[in-house]
Tab-separated table of C-alpha atoms and ligand atoms in Angstrom:
chain	number	residue	atom	x	y	z
A	1	MET	CA	10.977	-9.806	-30.086
A	2	ASP	CA	12.560	-7.644	-27.386
A	3	ALA	CA	14.625	-9.092	-24.541
A	4	ILE	CA	15.606	-7.705	-21.155
A	5	LEU	CA	19.261	-7.809	-20.276
A	6	ILE	CA	20.211	-7.730	-16.596
A	7	ARG	CA	23.762	-7.398	-15.314
A	8	GLY	CA	23.738	-8.841	-11.822
A	9	ASN	CA	25.800	-7.172	-9.143
A	10	ASN	CA	26.129	-6.903	-5.418
A	11	GLN	CA	24.849	-3.360	-5.285
A	12	PRO	CA	21.838	-2.913	-3.028
A	13	LEU	CA	18.804	-1.225	-4.583
A	14	ARG	CA	18.060	2.252	-3.269
A	15	GLY	CA	15.529	4.917	-4.148
A	16	ARG	CA	11.827	5.275	-4.937
A	17	VAL	CA	9.512	3.445	-7.304
A	18	ARG	CA	6.012	4.695	-8.124
A	19	VAL	CA	3.493	1.858	-8.209
A	20	SER	CA	1.261	1.921	-11.323
A	21	GLY	CA	-2.476	1.384	-11.457
A	22	ALA	CA	-3.672	-2.217	-11.153
A	23	LYS	CA	-3.920	-4.078	-14.450
A	24	ASN	CA	-6.396	-6.592	-13.051
A	25	ALA	CA	-8.639	-3.794	-11.747
A	26	ALA	CA	-8.448	-1.764	-14.970
A	27	LEU	CA	-9.488	-4.670	-17.242
A	28	PRO	CA	-12.938	-5.383	-15.704
A	29	ILE	CA	-13.569	-1.648	-15.263
A	30	LEU	CA	-12.918	-1.049	-18.966
A	31	CYS	CA	-15.419	-3.823	-19.720
A	32	ALA	CA	-17.939	-2.233	-17.315
A	33	THR	CA	-18.069	0.808	-19.631
A	34	LEU	CA	-20.191	-1.392	-21.915
A	35	LEU	CA	-23.003	-1.122	-19.358
A	36	SER	CA	-23.632	2.566	-20.091
A	37	ASP	CA	-23.433	5.147	-22.857
A	38	GLY	CA	-21.707	8.519	-22.646
A	39	GLU	CA	-18.070	9.153	-21.868
A	40	SER	CA	-16.277	7.296	-19.078
A	41	ARG	CA	-12.838	8.449	-17.948
A	42	LEU	CA	-10.368	6.160	-16.210
A	43	ARG	CA	-7.276	7.591	-14.556
A	44	ASN	CA	-4.156	5.877	-13.211
A	45	VAL	CA	-4.356	3.266	-15.985
A	46	PRO	CA	-1.006	1.525	-16.622
A	47	ALA	CA	0.574	1.601	-20.098
A	48	LEU	CA	0.387	-2.132	-20.804
A	49	ARG	CA	-0.284	-4.445	-23.682
A	50	ASP	CA	-3.360	-5.919	-21.943
A	51	ILE	CA	-4.904	-2.439	-21.751
A	52	ASP	CA	-4.287	-1.976	-25.493
A	53	THR	CA	-5.846	-5.368	-26.198
A	54	THR	CA	-8.952	-4.442	-24.182
A	55	ALA	CA	-9.160	-1.112	-26.022
A	56	ALA	CA	-8.944	-2.984	-29.336
A	57	LEU	CA	-11.723	-5.308	-28.181
A	58	LEU	CA	-13.999	-2.408	-27.201
A	59	ARG	CA	-13.277	-0.702	-30.531
A	60	PHE	CA	-14.099	-3.917	-32.403
A	61	MET	CA	-17.472	-3.824	-30.644
A	62	GLY	CA	-18.093	-0.260	-31.814
A	63	ARG	CA	-16.808	1.847	-28.916
A	64	ASN	CA	-14.579	4.820	-29.366
A	65	VAL	CA	-11.583	4.400	-27.052
A	66	GLU	CA	-8.725	6.864	-26.543
A	67	VAL	CA	-5.747	5.418	-24.703
A	68	ASN	CA	-3.348	8.039	-23.365
A	69	ALA	CA	-1.976	6.257	-20.333
A	70	PRO	CA	-2.425	7.017	-17.503
A	71	GLU	CA	-5.780	8.158	-18.873
A	72	VAL	CA	-8.288	6.228	-20.955
A	73	ARG	CA	-11.583	7.604	-22.292
A	74	VAL	CA	-14.339	5.375	-23.590
A	75	LEU	CA	-17.264	6.716	-25.607
A	76	ALA	CA	-20.193	4.839	-27.014
A	77	GLY	CA	-20.259	4.556	-30.794
A	78	SER	CA	-23.459	4.256	-32.815
A	79	ASP	CA	-23.390	0.526	-33.586
A	80	VAL	CA	-22.661	-2.268	-31.181
A	81	ARG	CA	-21.315	-5.603	-32.277
A	82	PRO	CA	-21.638	-7.790	-29.133
A	83	GLU	CA	-18.798	-10.068	-30.108
A	84	ALA	CA	-15.283	-10.875	-28.870
A	85	PRO	CA	-13.350	-12.580	-31.678
A	86	TYR	CA	-10.790	-15.335	-31.175
A	87	GLU	CA	-7.984	-13.121	-32.531
A	88	LEU	CA	-8.318	-10.817	-29.518
A	89	VAL	CA	-9.372	-13.344	-26.858
A	90	LYS	CA	-6.359	-15.547	-27.623
A	91	GLN	CA	-4.098	-12.600	-26.804
A	92	MET	CA	-5.714	-12.076	-23.431
A	93	ARG	CA	-7.970	-14.447	-21.518
A	94	ALA	CA	-9.480	-11.568	-19.529
A	95	SER	CA	-11.404	-10.685	-22.728
A	96	VAL	CA	-14.041	-13.069	-21.375
A	97	LEU	CA	-14.970	-10.180	-19.045
A	98	VAL	CA	-17.122	-8.682	-21.816
A	99	LEU	CA	-19.530	-11.628	-21.675
A	100	GLY	CA	-21.482	-10.497	-18.578
A	101	PRO	CA	-21.875	-6.825	-19.542
A	102	LEU	CA	-22.743	-7.624	-23.186
A	103	VAL	CA	-25.515	-10.061	-22.426
A	104	ALA	CA	-26.864	-7.806	-19.646
A	105	ARG	CA	-26.928	-4.706	-21.834
A	106	PHE	CA	-27.641	-6.018	-25.325
A	107	GLY	CA	-29.356	-9.340	-24.608
A	108	ARG	CA	-26.768	-11.330	-26.535
A	109	ALA	CA	-23.052	-12.011	-26.774
A	110	LYS	CA	-20.726	-14.085	-28.890
A	111	VAL	CA	-17.404	-14.539	-27.146
A	112	SER	CA	-14.578	-16.826	-28.162
A	113	LEU	CA	-13.730	-19.484	-25.581
A	114	PRO	CA	-10.362	-18.545	-24.136
A	115	GLY	CA	-8.980	-22.095	-24.108
A	116	GLY	CA	-6.152	-23.235	-21.856
A	117	CYS	CA	-3.066	-21.142	-21.310
A	118	ALA	CA	0.491	-21.522	-20.109
A	119	ILE	CA	-0.484	-21.774	-16.435
A	120	GLY	CA	-3.378	-24.212	-16.685
A	121	ALA	CA	-6.688	-25.251	-18.268
A	122	ARG	CA	-8.592	-22.275	-16.814
A	123	PRO	CA	-12.201	-23.235	-17.597
A	124	ILE	CA	-15.078	-20.685	-17.455
A	125	ASP	CA	-17.807	-23.099	-16.370
A	126	GLN	CA	-18.607	-20.986	-13.284
A	127	HIS	CA	-19.219	-17.875	-15.413
A	128	LEU	CA	-21.580	-19.847	-17.659
A	129	LYS	CA	-23.418	-21.618	-14.843
A	130	ALA	CA	-24.194	-18.279	-13.194
A	131	LEU	CA	-25.431	-16.722	-16.439
A	132	GLU	CA	-27.733	-19.691	-16.971
A	133	ALA	CA	-29.137	-19.162	-13.470
A	134	MET	CA	-29.971	-15.606	-14.608
A	135	GLY	CA	-32.037	-16.940	-17.495
A	136	CYS	CA	-29.410	-16.991	-20.234
A	137	THR	CA	-29.377	-19.640	-22.891
A	138	ILE	CA	-25.803	-20.692	-23.555
A	139	ARG	CA	-24.622	-22.602	-26.556
A	140	LEU	CA	-21.127	-23.476	-27.678
A	141	ASP	CA	-20.519	-23.186	-31.392
A	142	ARG	CA	-17.163	-23.641	-33.137
A	143	GLY	CA	-15.099	-22.335	-30.260
A	144	TYR	CA	-17.501	-19.544	-29.340
A	145	VAL	CA	-19.849	-19.113	-26.384
A	146	ILE	CA	-23.146	-17.790	-27.666
A	147	ALA	CA	-25.270	-16.349	-24.890
A	148	GLU	CA	-28.788	-15.025	-25.228
A	149	GLY	CA	-30.994	-13.353	-22.606
A	150	PRO	CA	-34.419	-14.882	-21.664
A	151	SER	CA	-37.026	-15.264	-24.440
A	152	GLY	CA	-34.611	-14.630	-27.271
A	153	GLY	CA	-32.541	-11.729	-25.946
A	154	GLY	CA	-34.586	-10.258	-23.064
A	155	ARG	CA	-33.486	-8.787	-19.748
A	156	LEU	CA	-31.593	-11.043	-17.351
A	157	LYS	CA	-33.292	-11.893	-14.086
A	158	ALA	CA	-31.627	-11.682	-10.707
A	159	ALA	CA	-30.526	-14.988	-9.187
A	160	GLU	CA	-28.881	-16.559	-6.188
A	161	VAL	CA	-25.585	-18.026	-7.376
A	162	CYS	CA	-23.124	-20.029	-5.321
A	163	PHE	CA	-19.750	-20.372	-7.069
A	164	ASP	CA	-18.157	-23.819	-6.648
A	165	LEU	CA	-14.859	-22.022	-6.026
A	166	PRO	CA	-13.893	-18.398	-5.712
A	167	THR	CA	-13.113	-17.122	-9.204
A	168	VAL	CA	-11.909	-13.549	-9.732
A	169	THR	CA	-13.045	-12.860	-13.297
A	170	GLY	CA	-16.081	-15.160	-12.760
A	171	THR	CA	-17.248	-13.015	-9.827
A	172	GLU	CA	-16.578	-9.844	-11.828
A	173	ASN	CA	-18.417	-11.068	-14.924
A	174	ILE	CA	-21.500	-11.995	-12.924
A	175	MET	CA	-21.442	-8.738	-10.934
A	176	MET	CA	-21.614	-6.886	-14.261
A	177	ALA	CA	-24.414	-9.156	-15.508
A	178	ALA	CA	-26.361	-8.620	-12.262
A	179	ALA	CA	-25.894	-4.835	-12.587
A	180	LEU	CA	-28.695	-4.676	-15.178
A	181	ALA	CA	-30.689	-7.789	-14.201
A	182	LYS	CA	-34.241	-7.456	-12.913
A	183	GLY	CA	-34.244	-7.773	-9.138
A	184	ARG	CA	-31.674	-8.380	-6.427
A	185	SER	CA	-28.971	-11.011	-6.992
A	186	THR	CA	-27.015	-12.743	-4.253
A	187	LEU	CA	-23.598	-14.127	-5.144
A	188	LEU	CA	-22.074	-16.592	-2.683
A	189	ASN	CA	-18.506	-17.902	-2.336
A	190	CYS	CA	-17.243	-14.889	-4.271
A	191	ALA	CA	-13.610	-13.985	-4.851
A	192	ARG	CA	-12.546	-11.353	-2.299
A	193	GLU	CA	-9.665	-9.746	-4.198
A	194	PRO	CA	-9.267	-5.938	-3.950
A	195	GLU	CA	-9.910	-5.773	-7.710
A	196	VAL	CA	-13.388	-7.264	-7.180
A	197	GLU	CA	-14.035	-4.674	-4.472
A	198	GLU	CA	-12.903	-1.962	-6.899
A	199	LEU	CA	-15.410	-3.145	-9.520
A	200	GLY	CA	-18.118	-2.936	-6.838
A	201	ARG	CA	-17.179	0.742	-6.318
A	202	ILE	CA	-17.533	1.400	-10.050
A	203	LEU	CA	-20.920	-0.290	-10.336
A	204	ASN	CA	-22.135	1.786	-7.385
A	205	LYS	CA	-20.823	4.941	-9.069
A	206	MET	CA	-22.722	3.929	-12.219
A	207	GLY	CA	-25.970	3.713	-10.286
A	208	CYS	CA	-26.686	0.147	-9.251
A	209	GLU	CA	-26.631	-0.989	-5.631
A	210	VAL	CA	-23.757	-3.326	-4.809
A	211	ASP	CA	-23.162	-4.430	-1.290
A	212	GLY	CA	-20.431	-6.756	0.003
A	213	ALA	CA	-17.873	-6.596	-2.865
A	214	GLY	CA	-14.574	-7.691	-1.329
A	215	THR	CA	-16.347	-10.253	0.908
A	216	ASP	CA	-17.564	-13.715	-0.045
A	217	VAL	CA	-21.235	-12.633	-0.268
A	218	ILE	CA	-22.225	-9.891	-2.691
A	219	HIS	CA	-25.749	-8.478	-3.111
A	220	ILE	CA	-26.547	-6.517	-6.257
A	221	LYS	CA	-29.795	-4.735	-7.028
A	222	GLY	CA	-29.908	-4.407	-10.805
A	223	ALA	CA	-30.541	-0.965	-12.315
A	224	GLU	CA	-33.298	-0.281	-14.858
A	225	PRO	CA	-32.194	-0.745	-18.494
A	226	GLY	CA	-30.605	2.413	-19.866
A	227	SER	CA	-30.182	3.975	-16.434
A	228	LEU	CA	-26.497	3.255	-15.669
A	229	ALA	CA	-24.271	6.313	-15.989
A	230	PRO	CA	-20.701	6.700	-17.247
A	231	PHE	CA	-18.049	7.371	-14.610
A	232	ASP	CA	-14.749	9.028	-13.810
A	233	HIS	CA	-12.407	6.971	-11.673
A	234	ALA	CA	-8.753	6.569	-10.674
A	235	ILE	CA	-7.685	2.899	-10.548
A	236	ILE	CA	-6.227	1.431	-7.312
A	237	PRO	CA	-2.487	0.668	-7.165
A	238	ASP	CA	-1.238	-2.653	-8.505
A	239	ARG	CA	-0.532	-4.858	-5.485
A	240	ILE	CA	1.252	-7.475	-7.595
A	241	GLU	CA	3.532	-4.937	-9.252
A	242	ALA	CA	4.249	-3.476	-5.787
A	243	GLY	CA	4.939	-6.974	-4.432
A	244	THR	CA	7.305	-7.685	-7.313
A	245	TYR	CA	9.403	-4.586	-6.505
A	246	MET	CA	9.250	-5.506	-2.837
A	247	VAL	CA	10.884	-8.853	-3.607
A	248	ALA	CA	13.381	-7.195	-5.978
A	249	ALA	CA	14.445	-4.867	-3.148
A	250	ALA	CA	14.794	-7.793	-0.757
A	251	MET	CA	17.252	-9.621	-3.022
A	252	HIS	CA	20.238	-7.520	-1.882
A	253	GLU	CA	21.451	-6.957	1.644
A	254	GLY	CA	21.546	-3.223	2.359
A	255	SER	CA	18.668	-2.294	0.009
A	256	ASP	CA	16.386	0.570	1.020
A	257	VAL	CA	13.501	1.156	-1.401
A	258	ILE	CA	10.356	3.245	-1.066
A	259	LEU	CA	7.296	2.129	-3.006
A	260	ASP	CA	5.140	5.198	-3.589
A	261	GLY	CA	1.443	4.472	-3.686
A	262	ALA	CA	1.627	0.858	-2.428
A	263	GLU	CA	-1.323	-0.184	-0.258
A	264	LEU	CA	-0.253	-2.369	2.680
A	265	SER	CA	-3.793	-3.528	3.514
A	266	ASP	CA	-4.074	-5.254	0.090
A	267	MET	CA	-0.795	-7.165	0.541
A	268	GLU	CA	-0.933	-8.556	4.049
A	269	ALA	CA	-0.175	-12.220	3.284
A	270	LEU	CA	2.895	-11.275	1.243
A	271	VAL	CA	4.137	-8.668	3.725
A	272	SER	CA	3.788	-11.092	6.608
A	273	LYS	CA	5.844	-13.762	4.759
A	274	MET	CA	8.489	-11.234	3.753
A	275	ARG	CA	8.796	-10.027	7.344
A	276	SER	CA	9.180	-13.637	8.537
A	277	ALA	CA	11.940	-13.996	5.948
A	278	GLY	CA	13.778	-11.085	7.585
A	279	VAL	CA	12.744	-8.137	5.393
A	280	ASP	CA	11.856	-4.898	7.137
A	281	ILE	CA	8.628	-3.390	5.719
A	282	GLU	CA	7.096	-0.235	7.123
A	283	SER	CA	4.225	1.994	6.087
A	284	GLU	CA	5.229	5.618	5.596
A	285	GLY	CA	2.181	7.696	4.686
A	286	GLN	CA	1.157	6.776	1.140
A	287	ALA	CA	4.271	4.630	0.679
A	288	LEU	CA	5.934	1.436	1.877
A	289	ARG	CA	9.599	1.345	2.843
A	290	ILE	CA	11.440	-1.935	2.215
A	291	ARG	CA	14.803	-2.544	3.856
A	292	ARG	CA	16.946	-5.604	4.122
A	293	GLN	CA	19.680	-5.632	6.705
A	294	GLY	CA	20.524	-9.309	7.272
A	295	PRO	CA	20.287	-12.694	5.556
A	296	ILE	CA	17.014	-14.058	4.173
A	297	ARG	CA	15.435	-16.897	6.155
A	298	ALA	CA	13.531	-19.671	4.386
A	299	VAL	CA	9.721	-19.534	4.730
A	300	ASN	CA	7.046	-21.892	3.434
A	301	ILE	CA	4.144	-20.655	1.340
A	302	THR	CA	0.901	-22.071	0.019
A	303	THR	CA	-1.013	-20.005	-2.519
A	304	ALA	CA	-4.703	-19.394	-1.816
A	305	PRO	CA	-7.490	-17.054	-2.899
A	306	HIS	CA	-7.326	-13.569	-1.337
A	307	PRO	CA	-6.635	-12.809	1.490
A	308	GLY	CA	-4.314	-15.837	1.271
A	309	PHE	CA	-0.904	-15.747	-0.416
A	310	PRO	CA	-1.454	-14.693	-4.083
A	311	THR	CA	-0.556	-17.131	-6.837
A	312	ASP	CA	0.564	-14.061	-8.811
A	313	MET	CA	3.457	-13.626	-6.307
A	314	GLN	CA	4.499	-17.276	-6.073
A	315	ALA	CA	7.233	-17.154	-8.736
A	316	GLN	CA	8.776	-13.955	-7.361
A	317	LEU	CA	8.834	-15.199	-3.770
A	318	MET	CA	10.407	-18.446	-4.963
A	319	VAL	CA	13.335	-16.455	-6.339
A	320	LEU	CA	13.868	-14.895	-2.924
A	321	MET	CA	13.846	-18.376	-1.405
A	322	CYS	CA	16.500	-19.466	-3.904
A	323	ILE	CA	19.001	-17.294	-2.005
A	324	ALA	CA	17.574	-17.870	1.510
A	325	ARG	CA	19.212	-19.778	4.334
A	326	GLY	CA	17.553	-23.191	4.576
A	327	GLU	CA	14.747	-25.051	2.864
A	328	SER	CA	11.464	-23.602	1.724
A	329	VAL	CA	8.363	-25.533	0.670
A	330	ILE	CA	6.176	-23.722	-1.859
A	331	THR	CA	2.779	-25.164	-2.743
A	332	GLU	CA	0.686	-23.864	-5.659
A	333	THR	CA	-3.026	-24.581	-5.189
A	334	ILE	CA	-4.686	-22.218	-7.703
A	335	PHE	CA	-3.246	-23.193	-11.087
A	336	GLU	CA	-2.032	-26.661	-12.043
A	337	ASN	CA	0.920	-25.585	-14.147
A	338	ARG	CA	2.427	-22.524	-12.591
A	339	PHE	CA	6.037	-23.630	-12.099
A	340	MET	CA	7.424	-22.738	-15.520
A	341	HIS	CA	10.055	-20.561	-13.908
A	342	VAL	CA	11.521	-23.589	-12.095
A	343	PRO	CA	13.569	-25.117	-14.959
A	344	GLU	CA	14.818	-21.652	-15.898
A	345	LEU	CA	15.849	-20.890	-12.305
A	346	GLN	CA	17.570	-24.280	-12.163
A	347	ARG	CA	19.610	-23.204	-15.179
A	348	MET	CA	20.671	-20.183	-13.151
A	349	GLY	CA	21.968	-22.443	-10.381
A	350	ALA	CA	18.914	-22.631	-8.113
A	351	SER	CA	18.327	-25.828	-6.165
A	352	ILE	CA	14.654	-26.693	-6.572
A	353	ALA	CA	12.943	-30.098	-6.515
A	354	LEU	CA	9.437	-30.361	-7.929
A	355	ARG	CA	6.913	-32.835	-6.532
A	356	GLY	CA	3.492	-32.349	-8.108
A	357	ASN	CA	2.197	-28.963	-7.011
A	358	THR	CA	5.005	-28.470	-4.497
A	359	ALA	CA	8.473	-27.033	-5.006
A	360	VAL	CA	11.146	-27.626	-2.398
A	361	VAL	CA	13.763	-24.899	-2.600
A	362	GLN	CA	17.185	-25.167	-0.962
A	363	GLY	CA	18.809	-21.776	-0.655
A	364	VAL	CA	22.137	-21.435	-2.488
A	365	ASP	CA	24.940	-18.886	-2.053
A	366	LYS	CA	24.857	-17.729	-5.622
A	367	LEU	CA	22.825	-17.645	-8.820
A	368	TYR	CA	24.487	-17.381	-12.239
A	369	GLY	CA	23.332	-15.389	-15.246
A	370	ALA	CA	21.915	-17.304	-18.212
A	371	SER	CA	19.688	-16.862	-21.212
A	372	VAL	CA	16.178	-17.717	-20.015
A	373	MET	CA	12.556	-17.317	-21.036
A	374	ALA	CA	9.112	-17.921	-19.678
A	375	THR	CA	5.672	-18.120	-21.159
A	376	ASP	CA	3.835	-16.457	-18.288
A	377	LEU	CA	3.869	-12.912	-17.005
A	378	ARG	CA	4.767	-13.535	-13.367
A	379	ALA	CA	7.327	-16.233	-14.218
A	380	SER	CA	9.049	-13.722	-16.511
A	381	ALA	CA	9.134	-11.134	-13.704
A	382	SER	CA	10.702	-13.695	-11.372
A	383	LEU	CA	13.528	-14.287	-13.864
A	384	VAL	CA	14.269	-10.558	-14.067
A	385	ILE	CA	14.503	-10.446	-10.258
A	386	ALA	CA	16.809	-13.464	-10.239
A	387	GLY	CA	19.018	-11.676	-12.768
A	388	LEU	CA	19.521	-8.784	-10.351
A	389	VAL	CA	21.637	-10.926	-8.016
A	390	ALA	CA	23.007	-13.475	-10.472
A	391	GLU	CA	26.687	-13.390	-11.297
A	392	GLY	CA	27.137	-12.231	-14.891
A	393	GLU	CA	24.471	-11.453	-17.451
A	394	THR	CA	20.926	-12.723	-17.631
A	395	GLU	CA	18.921	-12.333	-20.794
A	396	VAL	CA	15.173	-12.737	-20.336
A	397	ARG	CA	13.659	-13.486	-23.738
A	398	ARG	CA	10.088	-13.184	-24.968
A	399	VAL	CA	9.444	-9.994	-23.024
A	400	TYR	CA	6.034	-9.963	-24.645
A	401	HIS	CA	4.683	-11.442	-21.420
A	402	LEU	CA	6.346	-8.865	-19.168
A	403	ASP	CA	4.932	-6.068	-21.296
A	404	ARG	CA	1.448	-7.406	-20.666
A	405	GLY	CA	1.714	-6.606	-16.971
A	406	TYR	CA	4.712	-4.467	-15.956
A	407	GLU	CA	4.834	-0.838	-16.992
A	408	HIS	CA	8.386	0.372	-17.833
A	409	ILE	CA	10.016	-2.374	-15.776
A	410	GLU	CA	13.526	-1.623	-17.008
A	411	GLU	CA	13.189	2.085	-16.169
A	412	LYS	CA	11.677	1.429	-12.761
A	413	LEU	CA	14.403	-1.055	-11.779
A	414	GLY	CA	17.062	1.170	-13.346
A	415	GLY	CA	15.815	4.079	-11.232
A	416	ILE	CA	16.695	2.219	-8.022
A	417	GLY	CA	20.086	0.986	-9.176
A	418	GLY	CA	19.334	-2.202	-11.116
A	419	ASN	CA	21.415	-2.670	-14.239
A	420	VAL	CA	18.559	-3.538	-16.576
A	421	ALA	CA	18.218	-2.713	-20.282
A	422	ARG	CA	15.858	-3.584	-23.104
A	423	VAL	CA	17.348	-5.079	-26.233
A	424	ARG	CA	15.104	-4.358	-29.210
A	425	ASN	CA	14.395	-7.201	-31.612
A	426	ALA	CA	16.632	-9.729	-29.883
A	427	GLU	CA	16.621	-13.305	-31.164
A	428	SER	CA	13.764	-15.289	-29.607
B	501	EPU	N1	-11.881	-21.826	-12.325
B	501	EPU	C1	-12.743	-22.839	-12.691
B	501	EPU	N2	-13.884	-22.498	-13.341
B	501	EPU	C2	-14.205	-21.203	-13.657
B	501	EPU	C3	-13.298	-20.188	-13.290
B	501	EPU	C4	-12.142	-20.532	-12.617
B	501	EPU	O1	-12.509	-24.008	-12.420
B	501	EPU	O2	-15.256	-20.968	-14.269
B	501	EPU	C5	-10.637	-22.176	-11.597
B	501	EPU	C6	-9.380	-21.801	-12.358
B	501	EPU	O3	-9.027	-22.792	-13.313
B	501	EPU	C7	-8.377	-21.660	-11.236
B	501	EPU	C8	-9.231	-21.067	-10.112
B	501	EPU	O4	-10.573	-21.351	-10.444
B	501	EPU	O5	-7.931	-22.916	-10.860
B	501	EPU	C9	-9.097	-19.582	-9.889
B	501	EPU	O6	-9.140	-18.917	-11.131
B	501	EPU	P1	-9.765	-17.478	-11.328
B	501	EPU	O7	-10.999	-17.587	-12.130
B	501	EPU	O8	-9.866	-16.773	-10.014
B	501	EPU	O9	-8.655	-16.772	-12.212
B	501	EPU	P2	-8.915	-15.671	-13.297
B	501	EPU	O10	-10.075	-14.856	-12.897
B	501	EPU	O11	-8.907	-16.279	-14.644
B	501	EPU	C10	-7.483	-13.795	-12.169
B	501	EPU	C11	-6.313	-12.935	-12.554
B	501	EPU	C12	-5.052	-13.796	-12.624
B	501	EPU	C13	-4.828	-14.420	-11.248
B	501	EPU	C14	-6.071	-15.223	-10.833
B	501	EPU	C15	-5.978	-15.795	-9.430
B	501	EPU	C16	-7.355	-11.221	-13.893
B	501	EPU	C17	-7.538	-10.593	-15.220
B	501	EPU	N3	-6.589	-12.322	-13.842
B	501	EPU	O12	-7.588	-14.797	-13.176
B	501	EPU	O13	-3.982	-12.918	-12.914
B	501	EPU	O14	-3.712	-15.274	-11.286
B	501	EPU	O15	-7.241	-14.381	-10.885
B	501	EPU	O16	-5.768	-14.789	-8.509
B	501	EPU	O17	-7.858	-10.706	-12.887
B	501	EPU	C18	-1.855	-12.319	-13.755
B	501	EPU	O18	-2.160	-11.127	-13.550
B	501	EPU	O19	-0.677	-12.682	-14.023
B	501	EPU	C19	-2.902	-13.340	-13.668
B	501	EPU	C20	-2.773	-14.554	-14.211
């Protein structure tokens, strides 16, 4: 498996990075193509392993998918197999996003249960509860969820659903199910992430009436069966990728980096924390300019659903706190096991004490390069960022995870002065 080798130095990062399209917006939108026939065209799609996995899943189900990042075309094939096998779901939990569209469009779905993953148990009870409210019969059989529309595969009916907690893919799955249900559904306590709002835009383009996506209450008037149209759409920028480069830039005093295509309004909680830490962030047209002129101050963060501080930026911000002046308290409230970067950062000289879901970070003067690895995408990104300032060499192993979510990370960091290289087939 490949590794990423980073030679840390004291050189500030300077230059421009183009932000790619949002992985977590592209995945549900690819699944939404199941709701219609004809050719849908997605633009600004990142070249990532998760996109390839979703394409493989759609092909398994009988769709014809051409991936030529940044463009993906999806065409309906003649036969549909409404099934997501374990082999694909185990590679990517977001595969569960086919459940809603499949049962809405074809009256049935067989989708492997995703199981737990490196960051927590991650149940899908809220997805299933909402589908049941829409008239689905759900059964679990040998690791698979088997869902059937009313009266043995009929059309779903609209429902009022109140999620027990805001779930991103849960909200998205049920929006897609409601898109072809009979009547007007009301979804309460919805996730408000920009990616959910983006899916609302797509469903509107396809021809159903979605109102409120991006707020906690979403109304959806289902379209008549067979009436949803294919679409052509450019995906929004990836706010987590942008945030990751923002933190990378902030690691060195004197850095001056422009993030082309970053959307400030989607990143307010992060930007506000970074500014409190002493990083200068300004909007310049369609770009954000990140400059660091003085030392980093310690700030406390608690992750929360959007618009709160994103759990997907917790690991990266922790790395910044590792070199801050003072003590920072970081609390993770979304996932129960999302501190896998901590022992690796400790090996690089960070001073971090873990107490349950809280990490107390004491800033240190220096980090040291080491051979490290992580089993989660964002944790892996945090280790690459740490390597940028560490003395000596850092080897981040198992880059498989990074490749799921960061397009050309070594080239993008290299383009702004980071000394980052990929080592093919390194020992894992
Ligand atoms: N939850 C339940 N029951 C459910 C669904 C969720 O208890 O039926 C819990 C989860 O266990 C978790 C919380 O609700 O404690 C929130 O989870 P959510 O469902 O919102 O997460 P997700 O939809 O599985 C998406 C992103 C994640 C991101 C989270 C939180 C996609 C494809 N994935 O996951 O992204 O961390 O929302 O913002 O959109 C990543 O990109 O690295 C990543 C992990």
